[in-house]
Tab-separated table of C-alpha atoms in Angstrom:
chain	number	residue	atom	x	y	z
A	1	UNK	CA	-12.769	64.530	-24.279
A	2	UNK	CA	-12.796	64.152	-20.635
A	3	UNK	CA	-12.292	61.249	-18.548
A	4	UNK	CA	-13.407	59.617	-15.541
A	5	UNK	CA	-11.734	57.048	-13.307
A	6	UNK	CA	-13.642	55.722	-10.496
A	7	UNK	CA	-12.725	53.642	-7.046
A	8	UNK	CA	-14.929	51.184	-5.297
A	9	UNK	CA	-13.383	48.844	-2.227
A	10	UNK	CA	-15.541	45.835	-3.592
A	11	UNK	CA	-14.189	43.801	-5.718
A	12	UNK	CA	-17.254	42.051	-7.436
A	13	UNK	CA	-18.474	45.671	-7.482
A	14	UNK	CA	-16.064	47.211	-9.334
A	15	UNK	CA	-15.696	44.175	-11.635
A	16	UNK	CA	-18.956	44.650	-12.523
A	17	UNK	CA	-18.581	48.050	-12.630
A	18	UNK	CA	-15.752	47.930	-14.986
A	19	UNK	CA	-17.936	45.065	-17.697
A	20	UNK	CA	-21.005	48.189	-17.581
A	21	UNK	CA	-18.034	50.683	-18.892
A	22	UNK	CA	-16.428	48.584	-21.177
A	23	UNK	CA	-16.235	50.194	-24.869
A	24	UNK	CA	-16.293	53.283	-23.105
A	25	UNK	CA	-13.948	55.523	-23.861
A	26	UNK	CA	-12.200	57.361	-21.334
A	27	UNK	CA	-13.947	55.218	-18.337
A	28	UNK	CA	-11.552	53.327	-15.258
A	29	UNK	CA	-13.283	51.948	-12.721
A	30	UNK	CA	-10.352	50.204	-10.120
A	31	UNK	CA	-10.550	48.029	-7.066
A	32	UNK	CA	-8.720	49.850	-4.239
A	33	UNK	CA	-9.102	51.673	-0.517
A	34	UNK	CA	-10.128	55.533	-1.216
A	35	UNK	CA	-8.161	55.826	1.748
A	36	UNK	CA	-4.972	55.175	-0.077
A	37	UNK	CA	-5.717	55.020	-3.701
A	38	UNK	CA	-3.433	57.304	-5.757
A	39	UNK	CA	-5.927	60.341	-7.007
A	40	UNK	CA	-5.440	62.019	-10.354
A	41	UNK	CA	-5.283	65.890	-10.305
A	42	UNK	CA	-8.330	66.544	-11.434
A	43	UNK	CA	-11.829	68.645	-11.949
A	44	UNK	CA	-13.924	67.005	-10.276
A	45	UNK	CA	-14.136	64.345	-7.505
A	46	UNK	CA	-17.396	62.583	-6.349
A	47	UNK	CA	-17.843	60.676	-3.683
A	48	UNK	CA	-20.992	59.124	-3.466
A	49	UNK	CA	-22.159	57.261	-0.827
A	50	UNK	CA	-18.942	56.702	0.647
A	51	UNK	CA	-18.322	58.825	3.520
A	52	UNK	CA	-20.724	57.182	5.840
A	53	UNK	CA	-18.643	53.895	5.998
A	54	UNK	CA	-15.844	55.169	8.241
A	55	UNK	CA	-15.671	57.675	11.608
A	56	UNK	CA	-14.848	61.135	11.589
A	57	UNK	CA	-10.840	61.495	11.852
A	58	UNK	CA	-11.408	58.994	8.351
A	59	UNK	CA	-13.760	60.647	6.943
A	60	UNK	CA	-11.705	64.266	7.405
A	61	UNK	CA	-8.603	62.689	5.212
A	62	UNK	CA	-11.049	61.309	2.826
A	63	UNK	CA	-12.033	65.003	1.970
A	64	UNK	CA	-8.466	66.086	2.487
A	65	UNK	CA	-7.158	63.567	-0.411
A	66	UNK	CA	-9.786	64.432	-2.367
A	67	UNK	CA	-9.490	68.631	-2.023
A	68	UNK	CA	-5.822	67.685	-2.750
A	69	UNK	CA	-6.608	66.446	-5.792
A	70	UNK	CA	-8.763	69.482	-7.313
A	71	UNK	CA	-7.398	72.285	-9.667
A	72	UNK	CA	-8.076	75.395	-8.818
A	73	UNK	CA	-11.562	76.229	-9.385
A	74	UNK	CA	-12.591	72.306	-9.463
A	75	UNK	CA	-15.721	70.606	-7.531
A	76	UNK	CA	-15.856	68.295	-4.823
A	77	UNK	CA	-19.293	66.545	-5.138
A	78	UNK	CA	-20.189	64.614	-2.009
A	79	UNK	CA	-23.729	62.998	-1.575
A	80	UNK	CA	-24.550	60.939	1.284
A	81	UNK	CA	-27.316	60.836	4.369
A	82	UNK	CA	-27.540	63.554	6.623
A	83	UNK	CA	-26.863	61.836	10.128
A	84	UNK	CA	-29.016	64.068	11.553
A	85	UNK	CA	-32.774	63.327	9.276
A	86	UNK	CA	-34.988	61.423	10.985
A	87	UNK	CA	-38.464	59.564	9.255
A	88	UNK	CA	-37.488	57.780	6.745
A	89	UNK	CA	-33.748	58.487	6.648
A	90	UNK	CA	-33.328	56.617	9.952
A	91	UNK	CA	-34.541	53.874	7.732
A	92	UNK	CA	-31.766	54.613	5.707
A	93	UNK	CA	-28.970	53.948	8.280
A	94	UNK	CA	-30.102	50.632	9.777
A	95	UNK	CA	-30.800	49.199	5.739
A	96	UNK	CA	-26.671	51.058	5.747
A	97	UNK	CA	-25.554	49.133	8.565
A	98	UNK	CA	-27.840	45.642	8.412
A	99	UNK	CA	-25.772	45.754	5.081
A	100	UNK	CA	-22.002	46.462	6.215
A	101	UNK	CA	-23.116	43.360	8.770
A	102	UNK	CA	-24.413	40.626	5.924
A	103	UNK	CA	-21.127	41.583	3.859
A	104	UNK	CA	-23.262	43.612	1.550
A	105	UNK	CA	-21.798	46.771	1.421
A	106	UNK	CA	-17.654	46.512	2.757
A	107	UNK	CA	-16.982	49.438	5.195
A	108	UNK	CA	-15.644	49.088	9.213
A	109	UNK	CA	-18.510	51.185	10.395
A	110	UNK	CA	-21.426	53.017	9.417
A	111	UNK	CA	-21.079	56.792	10.584
A	112	UNK	CA	-23.245	59.275	9.100
A	113	UNK	CA	-22.195	62.726	10.367
A	114	UNK	CA	-24.460	65.144	9.825
A	115	UNK	CA	-24.051	67.927	6.707
A	116	UNK	CA	-23.595	70.733	8.922
A	117	UNK	CA	-19.901	68.447	10.706
A	118	UNK	CA	-19.090	67.983	6.859
A	119	UNK	CA	-19.867	71.425	6.025
A	120	UNK	CA	-16.973	72.476	8.256
A	121	UNK	CA	-14.741	70.280	7.169
A	122	UNK	CA	-14.959	70.803	4.030
A	123	UNK	CA	-14.775	74.667	4.355
A	124	UNK	CA	-10.981	74.272	6.798
A	125	UNK	CA	-9.939	73.109	3.562
A	126	UNK	CA	-10.725	76.245	2.036
A	127	UNK	CA	-13.838	74.930	0.039
A	128	UNK	CA	-16.831	77.193	-0.122
A	129	UNK	CA	-19.903	74.635	0.304
A	130	UNK	CA	-23.235	75.208	-0.879
A	131	UNK	CA	-25.829	71.768	-0.346
A	132	UNK	CA	-28.638	70.497	-2.521
A	133	UNK	CA	-31.675	68.422	-1.600
A	134	UNK	CA	-30.822	65.555	-3.366
A	135	UNK	CA	-33.286	62.656	-1.181
A	136	UNK	CA	-36.095	60.680	-2.621
A	137	UNK	CA	-38.421	57.771	-1.807
A	138	UNK	CA	-35.080	55.183	-1.753
A	139	UNK	CA	-33.159	57.148	-0.219
A	140	UNK	CA	-34.266	59.580	2.086
A	141	UNK	CA	-32.188	62.413	4.292
A	142	UNK	CA	-30.021	62.545	1.326
A	143	UNK	CA	-27.694	65.930	0.661
A	144	UNK	CA	-25.162	67.180	-1.888
A	145	UNK	CA	-22.673	69.097	-1.173
A	146	UNK	CA	-20.855	70.867	-3.802
A	147	UNK	CA	-17.659	71.885	-2.679
A	148	UNK	CA	-15.508	74.306	-5.142
A	149	UNK	CA	-11.517	75.149	-4.911
A	150	UNK	CA	-11.189	78.681	-5.463
A	151	UNK	CA	-9.528	80.062	-8.933
A	152	UNK	CA	-7.017	81.929	-7.001
A	153	UNK	CA	-7.002	83.213	-2.959
A	154	UNK	CA	-9.074	85.839	-3.679
A	155	UNK	CA	-11.733	83.789	-4.305
A	156	UNK	CA	-12.103	83.025	-0.479
A	157	UNK	CA	-13.996	85.698	1.731
A	158	UNK	CA	-14.446	85.458	5.253
A	159	UNK	CA	-18.269	85.228	4.073
A	160	UNK	CA	-17.534	81.896	1.881
A	161	UNK	CA	-15.605	80.514	4.287
A	162	UNK	CA	-17.444	81.002	7.504
A	163	UNK	CA	-21.246	80.542	5.644
A	164	UNK	CA	-22.682	77.627	7.277
A	165	UNK	CA	-24.063	75.042	3.966
A	166	UNK	CA	-27.337	75.584	2.927
A	167	UNK	CA	-30.007	72.711	1.985
A	168	UNK	CA	-33.209	74.045	-0.336
A	169	UNK	CA	-36.079	72.396	0.942
A	170	UNK	CA	-38.423	70.924	-1.884
């Protein structure tokens, strides 16, 4: 009974995704620009490896639009690379920049922000934030931020708003 609606900027990737989802009831994938696409009211929004293609101001706009689409109690899931990670995460950032320059990935730029910066933006939108380590050998430095809209205003406490995101380290 659930529905999933995906938005992909790259027409070829959107077509491939739509073909892969063909026949799966309730799943749609369209080619559109996330900065302007209609976001229906929903329980969950997932932003997977997308924010780093925009500067900080556009990232904040996207987060604001995504948060506004959430129903009370909904969650915004963000997987992206942490801009302050070292080691293999630096290689991931280099690969992303090369992929944009070569046209394999679309985006005006590559700007990995820190998880602390993203957490601050999300808390400013009234969301509580937790984080989980999801980095692996192919994507070192990736973190999953889980930002939840309270069911009602009583759920937002100063501690929930001011606490930095905690990242569980393996």
